[in-house]
Amino acid sequence: MKKPLVLLVLSFALAAMANAAPRVGDSSTHTYLNIDEDGTRMTGTKSIEILDIDAADAKNVLYTVQLTTTLDGNPTIEIETDIYRADQVISEEESAKMVADCEKLGGRRETFERDAIKLDACVETYATNNEVGEIWVASVPFGIIKQKIRNPEINLEYSTELKSFVRGQ
């Protein structure tokens, strides 16, 4: 299964917690849709959760994170555990500042709504050498609440949308 690197990198670059550093138990779950170059559609869920924090000091914080991927219609579950440095995450306070300064940063403000979730968000458009996309950021664990990515060179599309989140204790 293809997993766009931008999802993982940006998810952790925008990690968030209420006016503090991320905490054990922070989690978010997204639904996703992946359309491969041959038109094959895959749907499922991706969950990210902080399992442990090792804080030798303020500059040397390591987060143990679990990534869980399920495919709809398939009982296979993929679980990965990895470690991320503190410089790969930011606080929810910083994410809130991104939303507040959205237009200054070149984005546009929107209200994100899904089920019982309603959030102020900043939508930013980006382009790399082979991808174009939009990312919605809000003050929730892991920051990203929605993504749309397209690689026109190989006709690949990928999108995610926040389904639920939990702030750790």
JSON list of C-alpha atoms in Angstrom, two decimals:
[
{"chain": "A", "resi": 1, "resn": "MET", "atom": "CA", "xyz": [0.00, 0.00, 0.00]},
{"chain": "A", "resi": 2, "resn": "LYS", "atom": "CA", "xyz": [1.39, 3.41, -0.94]},
{"chain": "A", "resi": 3, "resn": "LYS", "atom": "CA", "xyz": [1.62, 5.98, 1.83]},
{"chain": "A", "resi": 4, "resn": "PRO", "atom": "CA", "xyz": [2.50, 9.49, 0.74]},
{"chain": "A", "resi": 5, "resn": "LEU", "atom": "CA", "xyz": [5.48, 10.68, 2.73]},
{"chain": "A", "resi": 6, "resn": "VAL", "atom": "CA", "xyz": [3.98, 14.14, 2.97]},
{"chain": "A", "resi": 7, "resn": "LEU", "atom": "CA", "xyz": [1.17, 12.78, 5.18]},
{"chain": "A", "resi": 8, "resn": "LEU", "atom": "CA", "xyz": [3.54, 11.38, 7.77]},
{"chain": "A", "resi": 9, "resn": "VAL", "atom": "CA", "xyz": [5.98, 14.28, 7.70]},
{"chain": "A", "resi": 10, "resn": "LEU", "atom": "CA", "xyz": [3.31, 16.96, 7.91]},
{"chain": "A", "resi": 11, "resn": "SER", "atom": "CA", "xyz": [1.27, 15.08, 10.50]},
{"chain": "A", "resi": 12, "resn": "PHE", "atom": "CA", "xyz": [4.14, 15.14, 12.91]},
{"chain": "A", "resi": 13, "resn": "ALA", "atom": "CA", "xyz": [5.37, 18.58, 11.93]},
{"chain": "A", "resi": 14, "resn": "LEU", "atom": "CA", "xyz": [1.96, 19.89, 12.97]},
{"chain": "A", "resi": 15, "resn": "ALA", "atom": "CA", "xyz": [1.32, 17.76, 16.07]},
{"chain": "A", "resi": 16, "resn": "ALA", "atom": "CA", "xyz": [-0.60, 19.64, 18.76]},
{"chain": "A", "resi": 17, "resn": "MET", "atom": "CA", "xyz": [-1.86, 19.73, 22.36]},
{"chain": "A", "resi": 18, "resn": "ALA", "atom": "CA", "xyz": [-3.92, 22.22, 24.38]},
{"chain": "A", "resi": 19, "resn": "ASN", "atom": "CA", "xyz": [-1.53, 25.04, 25.27]},
{"chain": "A", "resi": 20, "resn": "ALA", "atom": "CA", "xyz": [1.20, 22.53, 26.06]},
{"chain": "A", "resi": 21, "resn": "ALA", "atom": "CA", "xyz": [3.48, 19.99, 24.48]},
{"chain": "A", "resi": 22, "resn": "PRO", "atom": "CA", "xyz": [1.90, 16.81, 23.11]},
{"chain": "A", "resi": 23, "resn": "ARG", "atom": "CA", "xyz": [0.91, 14.28, 25.76]},
{"chain": "A", "resi": 24, "resn": "VAL", "atom": "CA", "xyz": [0.65, 10.53, 26.07]},
{"chain": "A", "resi": 25, "resn": "GLY", "atom": "CA", "xyz": [-2.76, 9.51, 24.74]},
{"chain": "A", "resi": 26, "resn": "ASP", "atom": "CA", "xyz": [-3.03, 12.22, 22.09]},
{"chain": "A", "resi": 27, "resn": "SER", "atom": "CA", "xyz": [-4.61, 10.59, 19.10]},
{"chain": "A", "resi": 28, "resn": "SER", "atom": "CA", "xyz": [-6.40, 11.32, 15.88]},
{"chain": "A", "resi": 29, "resn": "THR", "atom": "CA", "xyz": [-8.18, 9.09, 13.40]},
{"chain": "A", "resi": 30, "resn": "HIS", "atom": "CA", "xyz": [-8.71, 9.99, 9.75]},
{"chain": "A", "resi": 31, "resn": "THR", "atom": "CA", "xyz": [-10.64, 8.33, 6.98]},
{"chain": "A", "resi": 32, "resn": "TYR", "atom": "CA", "xyz": [-8.70, 8.14, 3.75]},
{"chain": "A", "resi": 33, "resn": "LEU", "atom": "CA", "xyz": [-9.13, 7.52, 0.06]},
{"chain": "A", "resi": 34, "resn": "ASN", "atom": "CA", "xyz": [-6.23, 6.50, -2.18]},
{"chain": "A", "resi": 35, "resn": "ILE", "atom": "CA", "xyz": [-6.67, 6.25, -5.95]},
{"chain": "A", "resi": 36, "resn": "ASP", "atom": "CA", "xyz": [-3.71, 4.58, -7.67]},
{"chain": "A", "resi": 37, "resn": "GLU", "atom": "CA", "xyz": [-2.49, 5.29, -11.17]},
{"chain": "A", "resi": 38, "resn": "ASP", "atom": "CA", "xyz": [-4.51, 2.33, -12.49]},
{"chain": "A", "resi": 39, "resn": "GLY", "atom": "CA", "xyz": [-7.72, 3.67, -10.90]},
{"chain": "A", "resi": 40, "resn": "THR", "atom": "CA", "xyz": [-7.74, 1.23, -7.97]},
{"chain": "A", "resi": 41, "resn": "ARG", "atom": "CA", "xyz": [-9.56, 2.83, -5.02]},
{"chain": "A", "resi": 42, "resn": "MET", "atom": "CA", "xyz": [-8.55, 2.03, -1.43]},
{"chain": "A", "resi": 43, "resn": "THR", "atom": "CA", "xyz": [-10.41, 3.41, 1.55]},
{"chain": "A", "resi": 44, "resn": "GLY", "atom": "CA", "xyz": [-9.80, 2.95, 5.25]},
{"chain": "A", "resi": 45, "resn": "THR", "atom": "CA", "xyz": [-8.69, 4.66, 8.42]},
{"chain": "A", "resi": 46, "resn": "LYS", "atom": "CA", "xyz": [-5.37, 5.90, 9.74]},
{"chain": "A", "resi": 47, "resn": "SER", "atom": "CA", "xyz": [-4.87, 6.48, 13.44]},
{"chain": "A", "resi": 48, "resn": "ILE", "atom": "CA", "xyz": [-1.93, 8.18, 15.13]},
{"chain": "A", "resi": 49, "resn": "GLU", "atom": "CA", "xyz": [-1.35, 8.01, 18.90]},
{"chain": "A", "resi": 50, "resn": "ILE", "atom": "CA", "xyz": [1.42, 9.09, 21.25]},
{"chain": "A", "resi": 51, "resn": "LEU", "atom": "CA", "xyz": [2.30, 6.08, 23.38]},
{"chain": "A", "resi": 52, "resn": "ASP", "atom": "CA", "xyz": [5.23, 7.42, 25.40]},
{"chain": "A", "resi": 53, "resn": "ILE", "atom": "CA", "xyz": [7.32, 10.52, 25.94]},
{"chain": "A", "resi": 54, "resn": "ASP", "atom": "CA", "xyz": [10.98, 10.42, 26.94]},
{"chain": "A", "resi": 55, "resn": "ALA", "atom": "CA", "xyz": [12.03, 13.87, 28.13]},
{"chain": "A", "resi": 56, "resn": "ALA", "atom": "CA", "xyz": [15.66, 14.03, 29.20]},
{"chain": "A", "resi": 57, "resn": "ASP", "atom": "CA", "xyz": [15.30, 17.84, 29.06]},
{"chain": "A", "resi": 58, "resn": "ALA", "atom": "CA", "xyz": [13.29, 20.42, 27.12]},
{"chain": "A", "resi": 59, "resn": "LYS", "atom": "CA", "xyz": [15.51, 20.10, 24.03]},
{"chain": "A", "resi": 60, "resn": "ASN", "atom": "CA", "xyz": [15.78, 16.30, 24.04]},
{"chain": "A", "resi": 61, "resn": "VAL", "atom": "CA", "xyz": [12.18, 15.08, 23.99]},
{"chain": "A", "resi": 62, "resn": "LEU", "atom": "CA", "xyz": [11.34, 11.89, 22.09]},
{"chain": "A", "resi": 63, "resn": "TYR", "atom": "CA", "xyz": [7.78, 10.80, 21.28]},
{"chain": "A", "resi": 64, "resn": "THR", "atom": "CA", "xyz": [6.97, 7.13, 20.71]},
{"chain": "A", "resi": 65, "resn": "VAL", "atom": "CA", "xyz": [4.11, 7.14, 18.21]},
{"chain": "A", "resi": 66, "resn": "GLN", "atom": "CA", "xyz": [1.93, 4.33, 16.91]},
{"chain": "A", "resi": 67, "resn": "LEU", "atom": "CA", "xyz": [0.46, 4.53, 13.40]},
{"chain": "A", "resi": 68, "resn": "THR", "atom": "CA", "xyz": [-2.42, 2.14, 12.69]},
{"chain": "A", "resi": 69, "resn": "THR", "atom": "CA", "xyz": [-3.82, 1.68, 9.19]},
{"chain": "A", "resi": 70, "resn": "THR", "atom": "CA", "xyz": [-6.89, -0.37, 8.30]},
{"chain": "A", "resi": 71, "resn": "LEU", "atom": "CA", "xyz": [-8.38, -1.05, 4.90]},
{"chain": "A", "resi": 72, "resn": "ASP", "atom": "CA", "xyz": [-12.16, -1.04, 4.66]},
{"chain": "A", "resi": 73, "resn": "GLY", "atom": "CA", "xyz": [-13.44, -4.47, 3.76]},
{"chain": "A", "resi": 74, "resn": "ASN", "atom": "CA", "xyz": [-10.17, -6.10, 4.80]},
{"chain": "A", "resi": 75, "resn": "PRO", "atom": "CA", "xyz": [-9.41, -7.30, 8.33]},
{"chain": "A", "resi": 76, "resn": "THR", "atom": "CA", "xyz": [-5.68, -6.60, 7.83]},
{"chain": "A", "resi": 77, "resn": "ILE", "atom": "CA", "xyz": [-4.36, -3.98, 10.21]},
{"chain": "A", "resi": 78, "resn": "GLU", "atom": "CA", "xyz": [-0.93, -2.45, 9.76]},
{"chain": "A", "resi": 79, "resn": "ILE", "atom": "CA", "xyz": [0.68, -1.13, 12.96]},
{"chain": "A", "resi": 80, "resn": "GLU", "atom": "CA", "xyz": [3.95, 0.79, 12.98]},
{"chain": "A", "resi": 81, "resn": "THR", "atom": "CA", "xyz": [5.69, 2.28, 15.99]},
{"chain": "A", "resi": 82, "resn": "ASP", "atom": "CA", "xyz": [8.28, 5.00, 15.52]},
{"chain": "A", "resi": 83, "resn": "ILE", "atom": "CA", "xyz": [10.10, 7.68, 17.51]},
{"chain": "A", "resi": 84, "resn": "TYR", "atom": "CA", "xyz": [9.95, 11.39, 16.67]},
{"chain": "A", "resi": 85, "resn": "ARG", "atom": "CA", "xyz": [12.05, 14.26, 18.03]},
{"chain": "A", "resi": 86, "resn": "ALA", "atom": "CA", "xyz": [10.56, 17.33, 19.69]},
{"chain": "A", "resi": 87, "resn": "ASP", "atom": "CA", "xyz": [11.47, 19.48, 16.68]},
{"chain": "A", "resi": 88, "resn": "GLN", "atom": "CA", "xyz": [9.09, 17.35, 14.61]},
{"chain": "A", "resi": 89, "resn": "VAL", "atom": "CA", "xyz": [6.07, 18.45, 16.69]},
{"chain": "A", "resi": 90, "resn": "ILE", "atom": "CA", "xyz": [4.62, 21.80, 17.75]},
{"chain": "A", "resi": 91, "resn": "SER", "atom": "CA", "xyz": [2.14, 22.79, 20.42]},
{"chain": "A", "resi": 92, "resn": "GLU", "atom": "CA", "xyz": [-1.57, 23.31, 19.90]},
{"chain": "A", "resi": 93, "resn": "GLU", "atom": "CA", "xyz": [-0.92, 26.92, 20.85]},
{"chain": "A", "resi": 94, "resn": "GLU", "atom": "CA", "xyz": [1.34, 27.20, 17.80]},
{"chain": "A", "resi": 95, "resn": "SER", "atom": "CA", "xyz": [-1.26, 25.48, 15.62]},
{"chain": "A", "resi": 96, "resn": "ALA", "atom": "CA", "xyz": [-3.88, 27.94, 16.90]},
{"chain": "A", "resi": 97, "resn": "LYS", "atom": "CA", "xyz": [-1.52, 30.79, 15.96]},
{"chain": "A", "resi": 98, "resn": "MET", "atom": "CA", "xyz": [-1.24, 29.33, 12.45]},
{"chain": "A", "resi": 99, "resn": "VAL", "atom": "CA", "xyz": [-5.04, 29.44, 12.17]},
{"chain": "A", "resi": 100, "resn": "ALA", "atom": "CA", "xyz": [-5.21, 32.97, 13.58]},
{"chain": "A", "resi": 101, "resn": "ASP", "atom": "CA", "xyz": [-2.49, 34.20, 11.18]},
{"chain": "A", "resi": 102, "resn": "CYS", "atom": "CA", "xyz": [-3.76, 32.10, 8.28]},
{"chain": "A", "resi": 103, "resn": "GLU", "atom": "CA", "xyz": [-4.14, 34.88, 5.71]},
{"chain": "A", "resi": 104, "resn": "LYS", "atom": "CA", "xyz": [-0.75, 36.38, 6.64]},
{"chain": "A", "resi": 105, "resn": "LEU", "atom": "CA", "xyz": [0.80, 32.94, 6.03]},
{"chain": "A", "resi": 106, "resn": "GLY", "atom": "CA", "xyz": [-0.82, 32.73, 2.60]},
{"chain": "A", "resi": 107, "resn": "GLY", "atom": "CA", "xyz": [-3.71, 30.45, 3.50]},
{"chain": "A", "resi": 108, "resn": "ARG", "atom": "CA", "xyz": [-7.46, 30.87, 3.73]},
{"chain": "A", "resi": 109, "resn": "ARG", "atom": "CA", "xyz": [-9.68, 30.37, 6.76]},
{"chain": "A", "resi": 110, "resn": "GLU", "atom": "CA", "xyz": [-12.50, 27.85, 6.71]},
{"chain": "A", "resi": 111, "resn": "THR", "atom": "CA", "xyz": [-14.80, 26.10, 9.16]},
{"chain": "A", "resi": 112, "resn": "PHE", "atom": "CA", "xyz": [-14.33, 22.33, 9.14]},
{"chain": "A", "resi": 113, "resn": "GLU", "atom": "CA", "xyz": [-17.41, 20.31, 10.08]},
{"chain": "A", "resi": 114, "resn": "ARG", "atom": "CA", "xyz": [-17.85, 16.56, 10.34]},
{"chain": "A", "resi": 115, "resn": "ASP", "atom": "CA", "xyz": [-20.36, 14.85, 12.60]},
{"chain": "A", "resi": 116, "resn": "ALA", "atom": "CA", "xyz": [-20.01, 16.51, 16.04]},
{"chain": "A", "resi": 117, "resn": "ILE", "atom": "CA", "xyz": [-16.68, 18.17, 15.14]},
{"chain": "A", "resi": 118, "resn": "LYS", "atom": "CA", "xyz": [-16.64, 21.86, 14.22]},
{"chain": "A", "resi": 119, "resn": "LEU", "atom": "CA", "xyz": [-13.25, 23.59, 14.00]},
{"chain": "A", "resi": 120, "resn": "ASP", "atom": "CA", "xyz": [-11.75, 26.82, 12.71]},
{"chain": "A", "resi": 121, "resn": "ALA", "atom": "CA", "xyz": [-9.10, 25.84, 10.20]},
{"chain": "A", "resi": 122, "resn": "CYS", "atom": "CA", "xyz": [-6.43, 27.24, 7.94]},
{"chain": "A", "resi": 123, "resn": "VAL", "atom": "CA", "xyz": [-6.23, 25.79, 4.44]},
{"chain": "A", "resi": 124, "resn": "GLU", "atom": "CA", "xyz": [-2.88, 26.00, 2.72]},
{"chain": "A", "resi": 125, "resn": "THR", "atom": "CA", "xyz": [-2.16, 25.05, -0.86]},
{"chain": "A", "resi": 126, "resn": "TYR", "atom": "CA", "xyz": [1.25, 23.66, -1.72]},
{"chain": "A", "resi": 127, "resn": "ALA", "atom": "CA", "xyz": [3.18, 22.21, -4.62]},
{"chain": "A", "resi": 128, "resn": "THR", "atom": "CA", "xyz": [6.32, 20.10, -4.74]},
{"chain": "A", "resi": 129, "resn": "ASN", "atom": "CA", "xyz": [8.18, 18.78, -7.78]},
{"chain": "A", "resi": 130, "resn": "ASN", "atom": "CA", "xyz": [5.53, 16.12, -8.38]},
{"chain": "A", "resi": 131, "resn": "GLU", "atom": "CA", "xyz": [2.61, 16.83, -6.03]},
{"chain": "A", "resi": 132, "resn": "VAL", "atom": "CA", "xyz": [-0.01, 19.50, -5.56]},
{"chain": "A", "resi": 133, "resn": "GLY", "atom": "CA", "xyz": [-2.34, 19.61, -2.63]},
{"chain": "A", "resi": 134, "resn": "GLU", "atom": "CA", "xyz": [-4.21, 21.34, 0.13]},
{"chain": "A", "resi": 135, "resn": "ILE", "atom": "CA", "xyz": [-3.82, 20.84, 3.87]},
{"chain": "A", "resi": 136, "resn": "TRP", "atom": "CA", "xyz": [-6.34, 21.94, 6.52]},
{"chain": "A", "resi": 137, "resn": "VAL", "atom": "CA", "xyz": [-4.76, 22.71, 9.92]},
{"chain": "A", "resi": 138, "resn": "ALA", "atom": "CA", "xyz": [-6.57, 23.23, 13.23]},
{"chain": "A", "resi": 139, "resn": "SER", "atom": "CA", "xyz": [-5.85, 23.10, 16.95]},
{"chain": "A", "resi": 140, "resn": "VAL", "atom": "CA", "xyz": [-6.20, 19.37, 17.51]},
{"chain": "A", "resi": 141, "resn": "PRO", "atom": "CA", "xyz": [-3.68, 16.60, 18.20]},
{"chain": "A", "resi": 142, "resn": "PHE", "atom": "CA", "xyz": [-1.48, 16.17, 15.12]},
{"chain": "A", "resi": 143, "resn": "GLY", "atom": "CA", "xyz": [-2.78, 19.42, 13.60]},
{"chain": "A", "resi": 144, "resn": "ILE", "atom": "CA", "xyz": [-3.87, 18.14, 10.20]},
{"chain": "A", "resi": 145, "resn": "ILE", "atom": "CA", "xyz": [-7.62, 17.69, 9.88]},
{"chain": "A", "resi": 146, "resn": "LYS", "atom": "CA", "xyz": [-7.92, 17.25, 6.12]},
{"chain": "A", "resi": 147, "resn": "GLN", "atom": "CA", "xyz": [-5.66, 16.73, 3.11]},
{"chain": "A", "resi": 148, "resn": "LYS", "atom": "CA", "xyz": [-6.00, 16.45, -0.64]},
{"chain": "A", "resi": 149, "resn": "ILE", "atom": "CA", "xyz": [-2.90, 15.42, -2.58]},
{"chain": "A", "resi": 150, "resn": "ARG", "atom": "CA", "xyz": [-2.54, 14.80, -6.30]},
{"chain": "A", "resi": 151, "resn": "ASN", "atom": "CA", "xyz": [0.43, 13.62, -8.31]},
{"chain": "A", "resi": 152, "resn": "PRO", "atom": "CA", "xyz": [-0.46, 14.38, -11.93]},
{"chain": "A", "resi": 153, "resn": "GLU", "atom": "CA", "xyz": [2.67, 12.67, -13.30]},
{"chain": "A", "resi": 154, "resn": "ILE", "atom": "CA", "xyz": [1.46, 9.23, -12.21]},
{"chain": "A", "resi": 155, "resn": "ASN", "atom": "CA", "xyz": [-2.26, 10.01, -11.83]},
{"chain": "A", "resi": 156, "resn": "LEU", "atom": "CA", "xyz": [-2.28, 9.35, -8.06]},
{"chain": "A", "resi": 157, "resn": "GLU", "atom": "CA", "xyz": [-4.79, 10.95, -5.68]},
{"chain": "A", "resi": 158, "resn": "TYR", "atom": "CA", "xyz": [-4.85, 10.77, -1.89]},
{"chain": "A", "resi": 159, "resn": "SER", "atom": "CA", "xyz": [-7.17, 12.43, 0.62]},
{"chain": "A", "resi": 160, "resn": "THR", "atom": "CA", "xyz": [-7.79, 12.24, 4.36]},
{"chain": "A", "resi": 161, "resn": "GLU", "atom": "CA", "xyz": [-10.36, 13.75, 6.68]},
{"chain": "A", "resi": 162, "resn": "LEU", "atom": "CA", "xyz": [-10.47, 13.87, 10.47]},
{"chain": "A", "resi": 163, "resn": "LYS", "atom": "CA", "xyz": [-12.93, 11.39, 11.93]},
{"chain": "A", "resi": 164, "resn": "SER", "atom": "CA", "xyz": [-12.13, 11.80, 15.64]},
{"chain": "A", "resi": 165, "resn": "PHE", "atom": "CA", "xyz": [-9.46, 12.99, 18.06]},
{"chain": "A", "resi": 166, "resn": "VAL", "atom": "CA", "xyz": [-8.56, 12.65, 21.72]},
{"chain": "A", "resi": 167, "resn": "ARG", "atom": "CA", "xyz": [-6.39, 14.94, 23.80]},
{"chain": "A", "resi": 168, "resn": "GLY", "atom": "CA", "xyz": [-4.15, 12.97, 26.14]},
{"chain": "A", "resi": 169, "resn": "GLN", "atom": "CA", "xyz": [-3.92, 13.39, 29.88]}
]
